[in-house]
Structures are given as structure tokens and as C-alpha cells.
């Protein structure tokens, strides 16, 4: 990519109001002339500053240059850059719920200034410094009395449908966003929801009835007139409905099962001591990814003030619990994400460039893979070579744990499988990883047969 010329971001093509682009490794947003009146109202009304002050909206600086040379140019903005980008199919239930509540709150705040939120896409929300934040400055336009909320259906498909399904079904379904990137069709959600969901008056109105009415062919377009107060009532009704959603059943059943077991007394403490020592000598590692981080115990250990950490795990309940913990304890530099490392988020969208793959976004100074290798190698039949390649893509430096065949957890995995894993040896593990890394230190934990490695990329 030629950074000497402005490069339009591949996901920023839908809105004629403006677009995001990069230039000389900096991120900018162009505001077009057609949106000038709305943008000026957004700023002069005080709405922009109010949302920034409340940490609802990412702040920006106005840059006087027209970098693109576009005749449609009105203004150039330089937003505060978010390095760790995530997408709704990687969020836990509460993350999606918080993104929904933020969207509704913004819509209500906008109406106070006679503006309206025109876009309710979850892709306009990121998790930054421990909270949901809106990133699309051009989603606020002047409100016209009597007009309905143009983003109503979009909100229902992208937030209400998946949240209600998870609430009633009790299973993590955020992966549906990969099949339906523009939102779950309301008719599909209606058919998947149990009958008792119809007894919820607000859900019946905003999803079941909404789906039925949308399915009918309307020969003549009918303009819906909605007063400002009715619009406020609609938004507050959605706010109440979303706030009522819970996701407790699945976590209660499985929560204790996946907590890291101490194979012998002192194992966890010894492991923490070794890793803490290594982390203290890795001051240059400003970004960390904890691969298969479970409930985030070691992610939190790595999360010193100067670092940002992604804790990625395929177990939704673990990520949900960690997200709740980061909120309760105001932890601002740990991003929990639901990632199955045997099937990580791919690049999707137009030309497979609109949403980049997880590996493209997650590459870090340091990768940690603790109590993971045996699950991938024996649990999923993934070779050491492939695991090493994955780790090399994600971290320049690696802290990894090798669990020997004698370990009780490996024996548990082998109990119900044919043992075809004669290749599962430390020697073969070292040989595979030596193609990508140099071993700096090897530490056998005295409280178990597990071995920790500190490695540097070649």
C-alpha cells in the first residue's frame, strides 16, 4: 500500500457523508460538503463535546488540510486512534448489550439537541479503555419533527435479535454475525425464539410484530409520522427491554468446570512467579495477546499500566466473566474477546477487506499460550508445526507452556480417544518451535511436570 497517497479504508464506503482514510500512517475522517450543515450543528450545539466528555464518543482534532484533494471535501478530522479493533462476532453477551445501550443512549442524547442518530450498526462501537465507545462522528444528523427513527430496523436486527436469542436460548450466539453481518433477519429471530418470548410486551412489539409487518408486501409506501415524544418513548422502551436481558444459565452450569485446576498444590503460584519475572524483563512488550486466556488470570498479570492486553478464548462464559470483572474493577487495558483458535475470525465483507481477520488485528509484541498446547494438539489434532506458526503470527516474543503426556489433563484428553499421539513429545515440540523462535529460557515447574518456555522470534 502506498502511504504517500491517501488510502480509503475498505470498510468506509457506505455513507456519502464522508469516509475514513489513512495517510502517512495516520488515520483521518473526511467530512463531505453534503453533510456540512449536520456536522456544524453537531459541533455548535455542544452535542459533540458533551458525548466526548462522557466518554461516549471518540474525540477528534480538526485538521485544516484537504489531503484527498476531493472536491466534495468540507473538513478533515483526526480521531484518537484505537489500536485494538474488535467486531461483534467476537464480543460476549454483555459486551453486545453494552454496545446496544450505548447506541440507545446516544440516540436519546442527540434528540436533546434536536439531532438524531442515523446509524445503529454495532460496527460503529469499539471497546476502548475498558468501555464501549462510539466511533462514527458522522452518524448524527439534524432531526426533523415527525420523522421516524431511520435506524430502528437496523437496531432491532443488529442488537435486539441476537440479544433476545441469547437471553431466551441461553447459548452464546454471537457467531451469527458472521453469517448475517448486517444483522439477524427479524423473521429468522422470530422463528427461533420460544413462544414465551411473545409474552414480553416490548419484545412482541419490537421484534415479533415488527417482523410480521415487515414481511408483508406494501404496494404503496406509507410515511409514518412520529412525534418527538413518541420517538423518545420508543427509545426508552428499547432501553428498558435491552436492560432486562440476562445471560446466566450457561455460565452457572459451566462456570466452575473451566476454571484452571491446580494439578498440585503450589502449581499456580509457582507459574505466576516465573511468568511475572519474565514479564518484568520484557519492558518493550507494550502489546500482549493471551491465547486461550480463559478467565484472564495471566492477562491481568501482564496488564501493567504501560501495556494493552487481548485475552482471547473460545469459551464464552470465561470471556463474559472477565469482561464483567474489567468493568467492576475499572480495568482499562484488557480487552476480552471470544475467539476459537481452531477457527478464528476470518476477513469478511466486500473483497474480503471490509472486516480484517483476527490475526491481522491481534499481532502483538508478546504472545502467551498457557495450558493450551495439549488442548490443540491432542484435543483438536493440530500439529506442533501449525501451533508454532500460529504463535509466530501473533507474537514477536512468546511465553508458552508445554504439558507433558504424564500430566493428568493430557491423560484426561486421551481417555476417550485412540492414542495416535506418539509425536506428542517435548523434543518434537522444541523442533517445531525452533523454526520460528529461539529459546531464551526453559523452566520446569517443580510442582508439576509442566514446562514453561520464554522464546524470541527469529
CSV table of C-alpha atoms in Angstrom, one decimal:
chain,number,residue,atom,x,y,z
A,1,UNK,CA,0.0,0.0,0.0
A,2,UNK,CA,1.3,3.4,-1.0
A,3,UNK,CA,1.1,5.6,2.1
A,4,UNK,CA,2.3,8.6,0.2
A,5,UNK,CA,-1.2,8.9,-1.1
A,6,UNK,CA,-4.5,8.8,0.9
A,7,UNK,CA,-5.9,5.3,1.1
A,8,UNK,CA,-9.6,5.0,1.7
A,9,UNK,CA,-10.4,2.4,4.4
A,10,UNK,CA,-12.1,-0.7,2.9
A,11,UNK,CA,-14.9,-0.6,5.4
A,12,UNK,CA,-15.8,3.1,4.8
A,13,UNK,CA,-17.8,3.1,1.6
A,14,UNK,CA,-21.5,3.2,2.5
A,15,UNK,CA,-22.0,6.7,3.8
A,16,UNK,CA,-22.0,9.6,1.4
A,17,UNK,CA,-21.5,12.0,4.4
A,18,UNK,CA,-17.8,11.2,4.4
A,19,UNK,CA,-15.2,8.4,4.8
A,20,UNK,CA,-12.2,7.2,6.8
A,21,UNK,CA,-8.8,7.1,5.2
A,22,UNK,CA,-5.1,6.6,6.1
A,23,UNK,CA,-2.3,8.9,5.0
A,24,UNK,CA,1.3,8.6,6.0
A,25,UNK,CA,0.4,6.0,8.6
A,26,UNK,CA,-2.2,8.3,10.3
A,27,UNK,CA,-6.0,7.8,10.4
A,28,UNK,CA,-8.3,10.5,9.2
A,29,UNK,CA,-12.0,11.1,8.5
A,30,UNK,CA,-13.2,13.3,5.7
A,31,UNK,CA,-16.5,15.2,6.1
A,32,UNK,CA,-18.1,15.9,2.8
A,33,UNK,CA,-20.0,19.1,1.8
A,34,UNK,CA,-23.3,17.4,1.7
A,35,UNK,CA,-23.0,16.8,5.4
A,36,UNK,CA,-21.7,20.2,6.4
A,37,UNK,CA,-24.9,21.6,7.9
A,38,UNK,CA,-25.4,18.5,10.1
A,39,UNK,CA,-21.8,18.4,11.2
A,40,UNK,CA,-21.8,22.1,12.1
A,41,UNK,CA,-24.9,21.6,14.2
A,42,UNK,CA,-23.3,18.6,15.9
A,43,UNK,CA,-20.4,20.7,17.0
A,44,UNK,CA,-22.0,24.0,17.7
A,45,UNK,CA,-24.9,22.5,19.7
A,46,UNK,CA,-22.4,21.2,22.2
A,47,UNK,CA,-23.5,17.6,21.5
A,48,UNK,CA,-20.1,16.5,20.3
A,49,UNK,CA,-18.2,17.9,23.3
A,50,UNK,CA,-20.9,16.5,25.7
A,51,UNK,CA,-20.5,13.0,24.3
A,52,UNK,CA,-16.7,13.2,24.4
A,53,UNK,CA,-16.8,14.4,27.9
A,54,UNK,CA,-19.0,11.5,29.0
A,55,UNK,CA,-16.6,9.1,27.1
A,56,UNK,CA,-19.4,8.0,24.8
A,57,UNK,CA,-17.7,9.2,21.6
A,58,UNK,CA,-14.1,9.0,20.4
A,59,UNK,CA,-12.6,12.5,20.3
A,60,UNK,CA,-11.0,14.1,17.2
A,61,UNK,CA,-9.0,17.1,16.2
A,62,UNK,CA,-9.8,19.2,13.1
A,63,UNK,CA,-7.1,19.3,10.5
A,64,UNK,CA,-7.2,22.2,8.0
A,65,UNK,CA,-5.7,20.3,5.1
A,66,UNK,CA,-7.7,18.6,2.3
A,67,UNK,CA,-5.4,15.5,2.0
A,68,UNK,CA,-7.6,13.8,-0.6
A,69,UNK,CA,-7.9,16.7,-2.9
A,70,UNK,CA,-11.6,15.7,-3.3
A,71,UNK,CA,-14.0,18.5,-4.5
A,72,UNK,CA,-16.6,17.1,-2.1
A,73,UNK,CA,-14.3,17.9,0.9
A,74,UNK,CA,-15.6,20.0,3.7
A,75,UNK,CA,-13.4,19.1,6.7
A,76,UNK,CA,-10.7,16.7,7.8
A,77,UNK,CA,-10.8,15.1,11.3
A,78,UNK,CA,-8.1,13.2,13.0
A,79,UNK,CA,-9.8,10.9,15.5
A,80,UNK,CA,-8.0,9.4,18.5
A,81,UNK,CA,-6.7,6.1,17.2
A,82,UNK,CA,-7.9,2.8,18.6
A,83,UNK,CA,-5.2,0.1,18.0
A,84,UNK,CA,-7.2,-2.9,19.2
A,85,UNK,CA,-10.2,-3.3,16.9
A,86,UNK,CA,-12.8,-5.9,17.5
A,87,UNK,CA,-16.1,-6.9,15.9
A,88,UNK,CA,-19.5,-8.0,17.3
A,89,UNK,CA,-18.9,-11.7,16.4
A,90,UNK,CA,-16.0,-11.6,18.9
A,91,UNK,CA,-17.9,-10.0,21.8
A,92,UNK,CA,-19.5,-11.7,24.8
A,93,UNK,CA,-23.2,-11.2,25.6
A,94,UNK,CA,-22.6,-8.2,28.0
A,95,UNK,CA,-20.3,-6.5,25.5
A,96,UNK,CA,-23.0,-6.6,22.9
A,97,UNK,CA,-25.6,-5.5,25.4
A,98,UNK,CA,-23.4,-2.5,26.5
A,99,UNK,CA,-22.9,-1.6,22.8
A,100,UNK,CA,-26.7,-1.6,22.4
A,101,UNK,CA,-27.3,0.5,25.5
A,102,UNK,CA,-24.7,3.0,24.3
A,103,UNK,CA,-26.4,3.3,20.9
A,104,UNK,CA,-29.7,4.0,22.5
A,105,UNK,CA,-28.2,6.5,25.0
A,106,UNK,CA,-26.6,8.3,22.0
A,107,UNK,CA,-29.9,8.5,20.2
A,108,UNK,CA,-31.6,10.0,23.3
A,109,UNK,CA,-28.8,12.5,23.9
A,110,UNK,CA,-28.9,13.5,20.2
A,111,UNK,CA,-32.7,14.3,20.5
A,112,UNK,CA,-32.0,16.6,23.4
A,113,UNK,CA,-30.0,18.8,20.9
A,114,UNK,CA,-32.6,18.3,18.0
A,115,UNK,CA,-30.4,15.8,16.3
A,116,UNK,CA,-30.9,12.1,15.6
A,117,UNK,CA,-28.7,9.0,15.4
A,118,UNK,CA,-29.0,7.8,11.8
A,119,UNK,CA,-26.9,4.7,12.1
A,120,UNK,CA,-27.3,1.9,14.7
A,121,UNK,CA,-24.6,-0.5,13.4
A,122,UNK,CA,-22.6,-2.4,16.1
A,123,UNK,CA,-19.5,-1.9,13.9
A,124,UNK,CA,-19.7,1.8,15.0
A,125,UNK,CA,-18.9,0.7,18.5
A,126,UNK,CA,-15.4,-0.3,19.8
A,127,UNK,CA,-14.2,-1.3,23.3
A,128,UNK,CA,-11.6,1.2,24.3
A,129,UNK,CA,-10.0,1.8,27.7
A,130,UNK,CA,-12.4,-0.6,29.3
A,131,UNK,CA,-15.7,0.7,27.9
A,132,UNK,CA,-17.9,0.8,24.9
A,133,UNK,CA,-17.3,3.9,22.8
A,134,UNK,CA,-18.9,5.2,19.6
A,135,UNK,CA,-16.5,5.9,16.7
A,136,UNK,CA,-18.7,7.2,13.9
A,137,UNK,CA,-18.8,11.0,14.2
A,138,UNK,CA,-20.9,11.3,11.0
A,139,UNK,CA,-23.8,9.3,12.4
A,140,UNK,CA,-25.6,12.4,13.9
A,141,UNK,CA,-27.8,14.4,11.6
A,142,UNK,CA,-30.4,17.2,12.1
A,143,UNK,CA,-33.8,15.9,13.5
A,144,UNK,CA,-37.0,16.8,11.6
A,145,UNK,CA,-40.2,16.7,13.6
A,146,UNK,CA,-42.4,13.8,12.7
A,147,UNK,CA,-39.8,11.6,11.1
A,148,UNK,CA,-39.4,8.1,12.4
A,149,UNK,CA,-36.0,6.7,13.6
A,150,UNK,CA,-34.3,5.7,10.4
A,151,UNK,CA,-32.0,3.2,12.2
A,152,UNK,CA,-34.9,1.4,14.1
A,153,UNK,CA,-34.9,-1.8,12.0
A,154,UNK,CA,-31.1,-1.8,11.9
A,155,UNK,CA,-31.0,-1.6,15.7
A,156,UNK,CA,-33.5,-4.4,16.0
A,157,UNK,CA,-31.6,-6.7,13.6
A,158,UNK,CA,-28.2,-6.0,15.0
A,159,UNK,CA,-28.9,-5.8,18.7
A,160,UNK,CA,-32.4,-6.8,19.7
A,161,UNK,CA,-32.4,-10.0,17.7
A,162,UNK,CA,-29.1,-11.5,18.9
A,163,UNK,CA,-29.5,-10.3,22.5
A,164,UNK,CA,-33.1,-11.7,22.8
A,165,UNK,CA,-32.0,-15.1,21.3
A,166,UNK,CA,-29.1,-15.4,23.8
A,167,UNK,CA,-31.4,-14.4,26.6
A,168,UNK,CA,-34.0,-17.0,25.9
A,169,UNK,CA,-31.9,-19.8,24.4
A,170,UNK,CA,-29.1,-19.4,27.0
A,171,UNK,CA,-26.3,-20.1,24.5
A,172,UNK,CA,-23.6,-17.9,23.0
A,173,UNK,CA,-24.8,-16.9,19.5
A,174,UNK,CA,-22.6,-14.0,18.6
A,175,UNK,CA,-21.2,-16.1,15.8
A,176,UNK,CA,-24.4,-15.5,13.9
A,177,UNK,CA,-22.9,-12.1,12.9
A,178,UNK,CA,-20.5,-14.0,10.6
A,179,UNK,CA,-23.5,-15.5,8.7
A,180,UNK,CA,-25.5,-12.3,8.9
A,181,UNK,CA,-23.0,-9.4,9.0
A,182,UNK,CA,-25.8,-6.8,8.5
A,183,UNK,CA,-27.9,-8.1,11.3
A,184,UNK,CA,-30.0,-11.2,12.0
A,185,UNK,CA,-33.2,-11.1,9.9
A,186,UNK,CA,-36.2,-10.4,12.2
A,187,UNK,CA,-38.2,-13.2,10.7
A,188,UNK,CA,-35.4,-15.7,11.4
A,189,UNK,CA,-35.2,-14.4,15.0
A,190,UNK,CA,-38.9,-14.7,15.4
A,191,UNK,CA,-38.9,-18.3,14.3
A,192,UNK,CA,-36.0,-19.2,16.6
A,193,UNK,CA,-37.4,-17.6,19.7
A,194,UNK,CA,-39.6,-19.7,22.1
A,195,UNK,CA,-43.3,-18.9,22.4
A,196,UNK,CA,-42.9,-17.4,25.9
A,197,UNK,CA,-40.9,-14.6,24.3
A,198,UNK,CA,-44.2,-13.3,22.9
A,199,UNK,CA,-45.4,-12.8,26.4
A,200,UNK,CA,-42.9,-10.0,26.8
A,201,UNK,CA,-44.9,-7.0,25.5
A,202,UNK,CA,-41.9,-4.9,24.5
A,203,UNK,CA,-40.2,-7.8,22.7
A,204,UNK,CA,-43.5,-8.7,21.0
A,205,UNK,CA,-43.8,-5.1,19.7
A,206,UNK,CA,-40.2,-4.5,18.6
A,207,UNK,CA,-39.4,-8.0,17.2
A,208,UNK,CA,-42.4,-10.3,16.7
A,209,UNK,CA,-44.8,-7.7,15.4
A,210,UNK,CA,-42.0,-5.8,13.6
A,211,UNK,CA,-41.0,-9.0,11.8
A,212,UNK,CA,-44.6,-9.8,10.7
A,213,UNK,CA,-45.3,-6.3,9.4
A,214,UNK,CA,-42.0,-6.1,7.5
A,215,UNK,CA,-42.8,-9.4,5.8
A,216,UNK,CA,-46.0,-8.1,4.3
A,217,UNK,CA,-45.8,-6.6,0.9
A,218,UNK,CA,-46.7,-2.9,0.9
A,219,UNK,CA,-47.8,-1.8,-2.5
A,220,UNK,CA,-47.9,1.9,-1.6
A,221,UNK,CA,-45.3,3.4,0.6
A,222,UNK,CA,-46.8,5.0,3.7
A,223,UNK,CA,-45.0,7.7,5.5
A,224,UNK,CA,-45.0,7.1,9.3
A,225,UNK,CA,-45.4,10.2,11.4
A,226,UNK,CA,-43.8,10.0,14.8
A,227,UNK,CA,-43.7,12.9,17.2
A,228,UNK,CA,-40.5,13.6,19.1
A,229,UNK,CA,-42.0,12.5,22.4
A,230,UNK,CA,-43.2,9.2,20.8
A,231,UNK,CA,-39.7,8.7,19.4
A,232,UNK,CA,-38.2,9.2,22.9
A,233,UNK,CA,-40.8,6.8,24.3
A,234,UNK,CA,-39.8,4.2,21.7
A,235,UNK,CA,-36.1,4.6,22.5
A,236,UNK,CA,-36.7,4.4,26.3
A,237,UNK,CA,-38.8,1.2,25.7
A,238,UNK,CA,-36.0,-0.4,23.8
A,239,UNK,CA,-33.6,0.7,26.6
A,240,UNK,CA,-35.8,-1.0,29.2
A,241,UNK,CA,-36.1,-4.1,27.1
A,242,UNK,CA,-32.4,-4.4,26.4
A,243,UNK,CA,-31.6,-3.7,30.1
A,244,UNK,CA,-33.8,-6.6,31.1
A,245,UNK,CA,-31.9,-9.2,29.1
A,246,UNK,CA,-29.7,-11.6,31.1
A,247,UNK,CA,-27.3,-14.4,30.2
A,248,UNK,CA,-26.9,-16.5,33.4
A,249,UNK,CA,-28.0,-20.1,32.7
A,250,UNK,CA,-25.0,-21.2,30.6
A,251,UNK,CA,-22.5,-19.6,32.9
A,252,UNK,CA,-24.0,-21.1,36.0
A,253,UNK,CA,-23.8,-24.6,34.6
A,254,UNK,CA,-20.3,-24.5,33.1
A,255,UNK,CA,-18.6,-21.7,35.1
A,256,UNK,CA,-16.7,-23.9,37.5
A,257,UNK,CA,-15.8,-26.5,35.0
A,258,UNK,CA,-13.3,-24.4,33.0
A,259,UNK,CA,-11.5,-22.8,35.9
A,260,UNK,CA,-7.9,-23.6,35.8
A,261,UNK,CA,-7.2,-26.6,38.0
A,262,UNK,CA,-4.1,-26.7,40.1
A,263,UNK,CA,-2.5,-30.1,39.3
A,264,UNK,CA,-0.5,-30.0,42.6
A,265,UNK,CA,-0.5,-27.6,45.5
A,266,UNK,CA,1.6,-24.5,44.6
A,267,UNK,CA,1.4,-25.0,40.9
A,268,UNK,CA,-0.4,-21.8,40.1
A,269,UNK,CA,1.7,-19.7,42.5
A,270,UNK,CA,4.9,-21.0,41.0
A,271,UNK,CA,3.7,-20.5,37.5
A,272,UNK,CA,2.8,-16.9,38.3
A,273,UNK,CA,6.1,-16.2,39.9
A,274,UNK,CA,8.1,-17.4,36.9
A,275,UNK,CA,5.9,-15.5,34.4
A,276,UNK,CA,5.9,-12.4,36.5
A,277,UNK,CA,9.7,-12.5,36.5
A,278,UNK,CA,9.8,-12.8,32.7
A,279,UNK,CA,7.3,-10.1,32.2
A,280,UNK,CA,9.3,-7.7,34.3
A,281,UNK,CA,12.2,-8.1,31.9
A,282,UNK,CA,10.0,-7.5,28.8
A,283,UNK,CA,9.5,-3.8,29.2
A,284,UNK,CA,9.5,-3.3,25.4
A,285,UNK,CA,6.4,-5.6,25.1
A,286,UNK,CA,3.7,-2.9,25.0
A,287,UNK,CA,1.0,-5.1,23.4
A,288,UNK,CA,0.2,-8.7,24.6
A,289,UNK,CA,-2.2,-11.4,23.4
A,290,UNK,CA,-3.1,-14.2,25.8
A,291,UNK,CA,-4.0,-17.1,23.5
A,292,UNK,CA,-6.6,-19.3,25.2
A,293,UNK,CA,-6.5,-17.0,28.2
A,294,UNK,CA,-9.7,-18.4,29.8
A,295,UNK,CA,-10.8,-16.2,32.7
A,296,UNK,CA,-7.8,-13.9,32.2
A,297,UNK,CA,-5.7,-14.6,35.3
A,298,UNK,CA,-2.5,-14.2,33.4
A,299,UNK,CA,-3.9,-11.5,31.1
A,300,UNK,CA,-4.4,-9.4,34.3
A,301,UNK,CA,-0.9,-10.3,35.5
A,302,UNK,CA,0.5,-8.9,32.2
A,303,UNK,CA,-1.7,-5.8,32.2
A,304,UNK,CA,0.7,-3.3,33.7
A,305,UNK,CA,-0.2,0.3,33.0
A,306,UNK,CA,2.1,0.6,30.0
A,307,UNK,CA,0.6,-2.5,28.3
A,308,UNK,CA,-2.6,-3.3,26.4
A,309,UNK,CA,-3.7,-7.0,26.6
A,310,UNK,CA,-6.1,-9.0,24.5
A,311,UNK,CA,-7.4,-12.0,26.4
A,312,UNK,CA,-8.9,-14.4,23.7
A,313,UNK,CA,-10.6,-17.6,24.5
A,314,UNK,CA,-13.3,-19.8,22.8
A,315,UNK,CA,-15.2,-20.3,26.0
A,316,UNK,CA,-17.9,-17.5,26.0
A,317,UNK,CA,-18.6,-17.8,29.8
A,318,UNK,CA,-14.9,-17.1,30.6
A,319,UNK,CA,-14.8,-14.0,28.4
A,320,UNK,CA,-18.1,-12.9,29.8
A,321,UNK,CA,-16.8,-13.2,33.3
A,322,UNK,CA,-13.6,-11.3,32.5
A,323,UNK,CA,-15.5,-8.5,30.8
A,324,UNK,CA,-17.7,-8.1,33.9
A,325,UNK,CA,-14.5,-8.1,36.1
A,326,UNK,CA,-12.9,-5.4,34.0
A,327,UNK,CA,-16.0,-3.2,34.4
A,328,UNK,CA,-16.3,-3.8,38.1
A,329,UNK,CA,-12.6,-3.1,38.8
A,330,UNK,CA,-12.3,-0.3,36.2
A,331,UNK,CA,-9.5,-2.2,34.3
A,332,UNK,CA,-8.9,-0.2,31.2
A,333,UNK,CA,-6.2,-2.1,29.3
A,334,UNK,CA,-7.6,-5.6,29.0
A,335,UNK,CA,-9.8,-6.5,26.0
A,336,UNK,CA,-11.6,-9.8,26.4
A,337,UNK,CA,-12.7,-11.5,23.1
A,338,UNK,CA,-14.4,-14.7,22.1
A,339,UNK,CA,-12.0,-16.4,19.7
A,340,UNK,CA,-11.9,-20.1,18.8
A,341,UNK,CA,-8.2,-20.5,17.7
A,342,UNK,CA,-9.1,-23.5,15.6
A,343,UNK,CA,-11.5,-21.3,13.7
A,344,UNK,CA,-10.5,-17.6,14.3
A,345,UNK,CA,-12.4,-14.7,12.8
A,346,UNK,CA,-11.7,-14.5,9.0
A,347,UNK,CA,-11.5,-11.5,6.8
A,348,UNK,CA,-15.1,-10.8,5.5
A,349,UNK,CA,-17.1,-8.3,3.6
A,350,UNK,CA,-16.6,-6.7,0.3
A,351,UNK,CA,-13.5,-8.1,-1.4
A,352,UNK,CA,-12.8,-9.8,1.9
A,353,UNK,CA,-11.3,-6.5,3.1
A,354,UNK,CA,-14.2,-4.8,4.9
A,355,UNK,CA,-13.5,-6.5,8.2
A,356,UNK,CA,-10.0,-7.8,8.6
A,357,UNK,CA,-9.2,-11.2,10.1
A,358,UNK,CA,-8.4,-11.6,13.8
A,359,UNK,CA,-4.8,-12.5,13.1
A,360,UNK,CA,-4.3,-9.3,11.2
A,361,UNK,CA,-5.6,-7.2,14.1
A,362,UNK,CA,-4.2,-9.2,17.0
A,363,UNK,CA,-0.4,-9.3,16.2
A,364,UNK,CA,1.4,-8.3,19.4
A,365,UNK,CA,4.8,-7.7,20.9
A,366,UNK,CA,4.2,-10.7,23.2
A,367,UNK,CA,2.0,-13.8,22.9
A,368,UNK,CA,1.2,-16.1,25.8
A,369,UNK,CA,-0.1,-19.6,25.3
A,370,UNK,CA,-0.5,-21.2,28.7
A,371,UNK,CA,-2.1,-24.6,29.3
A,372,UNK,CA,-3.2,-24.5,25.7
A,373,UNK,CA,-0.8,-26.7,23.5
A,374,UNK,CA,-2.2,-30.0,24.7
A,375,UNK,CA,-5.8,-28.9,24.0
A,376,UNK,CA,-4.9,-28.0,20.4
A,377,UNK,CA,-2.5,-30.9,19.8
A,378,UNK,CA,-4.5,-33.8,21.4
A,379,UNK,CA,-7.9,-32.3,21.7
A,380,UNK,CA,-8.1,-30.9,18.1
A,381,UNK,CA,-5.3,-33.0,16.3
A,382,UNK,CA,-3.4,-29.9,15.4
A,383,UNK,CA,0.3,-30.4,14.8
A,384,UNK,CA,3.1,-28.6,16.7
A,385,UNK,CA,4.2,-27.1,13.4
A,386,UNK,CA,0.8,-25.4,12.9
A,387,UNK,CA,0.6,-24.3,16.5
A,388,UNK,CA,4.1,-22.8,16.2
A,389,UNK,CA,3.1,-21.0,13.0
A,390,UNK,CA,0.0,-19.6,14.7
A,391,UNK,CA,2.1,-18.3,17.7
A,392,UNK,CA,4.6,-16.7,15.3
A,393,UNK,CA,1.9,-14.8,13.6
A,394,UNK,CA,0.6,-13.4,16.9
A,395,UNK,CA,3.7,-12.6,18.9
A,396,UNK,CA,7.3,-11.4,18.4
A,397,UNK,CA,8.1,-12.9,21.8
A,398,UNK,CA,6.4,-16.0,23.2
A,399,UNK,CA,5.7,-17.4,26.7
A,400,UNK,CA,4.3,-20.9,26.3
A,401,UNK,CA,3.6,-23.9,28.5
A,402,UNK,CA,4.3,-27.4,27.4
A,403,UNK,CA,2.2,-30.0,29.3
A,404,UNK,CA,3.8,-33.5,29.2
A,405,UNK,CA,2.0,-36.7,28.4
A,406,UNK,CA,2.2,-37.7,32.1
A,407,UNK,CA,0.1,-34.7,33.1
A,408,UNK,CA,-3.4,-35.6,34.4
A,409,UNK,CA,-5.0,-33.2,31.9
A,410,UNK,CA,-3.4,-34.9,29.0
A,411,UNK,CA,-4.4,-38.3,30.3
A,412,UNK,CA,-7.9,-37.0,30.6
A,413,UNK,CA,-7.9,-35.9,27.0
A,414,UNK,CA,-6.5,-39.3,25.9
A,415,UNK,CA,-9.1,-41.3,28.0
A,416,UNK,CA,-11.7,-41.2,25.3
A,417,UNK,CA,-9.5,-41.1,22.2
A,418,UNK,CA,-7.4,-43.5,20.4
A,419,UNK,CA,-3.8,-42.7,21.2
A,420,UNK,CA,-2.3,-41.7,17.9
A,421,UNK,CA,-0.1,-39.1,19.5
A,422,UNK,CA,3.4,-40.7,19.7
A,423,UNK,CA,4.6,-37.5,18.2
A,424,UNK,CA,3.5,-35.5,21.3
A,425,UNK,CA,6.9,-35.2,22.9
A,426,UNK,CA,8.9,-32.2,24.2
A,427,UNK,CA,11.6,-32.9,21.6
A,428,UNK,CA,9.1,-32.6,18.7
A,429,UNK,CA,7.6,-29.5,20.4
A,430,UNK,CA,11.0,-27.8,20.5
A,431,UNK,CA,11.8,-28.8,16.9
A,432,UNK,CA,8.6,-27.3,15.6
A,433,UNK,CA,9.0,-24.0,17.5
A,434,UNK,CA,12.7,-23.7,16.7
A,435,UNK,CA,11.7,-22.9,13.1
A,436,UNK,CA,10.1,-19.6,14.3
A,437,UNK,CA,11.6,-18.9,17.8
A,438,UNK,CA,14.8,-19.1,19.8
A,439,UNK,CA,14.5,-20.5,23.3
A,440,UNK,CA,15.7,-17.9,25.8
A,441,UNK,CA,14.8,-19.8,29.0
A,442,UNK,CA,13.2,-23.2,29.9
A,443,UNK,CA,11.8,-23.7,33.3
A,444,UNK,CA,10.4,-27.0,34.7
A,445,UNK,CA,7.8,-26.3,37.3
A,446,UNK,CA,8.7,-28.2,40.5
A,447,UNK,CA,5.1,-28.5,41.5
A,448,UNK,CA,4.1,-30.4,38.3
A,449,UNK,CA,5.5,-32.0,35.1
A,450,UNK,CA,4.7,-28.8,33.1
A,451,UNK,CA,7.4,-26.7,31.4
A,452,UNK,CA,7.4,-23.0,30.7
A,453,UNK,CA,9.4,-21.5,27.8
A,454,UNK,CA,10.4,-18.0,27.0
A,455,UNK,CA,11.1,-17.6,23.3
A,456,UNK,CA,12.1,-14.8,21.0
A,457,UNK,CA,11.1,-14.7,17.3
A,458,UNK,CA,13.8,-15.3,14.7
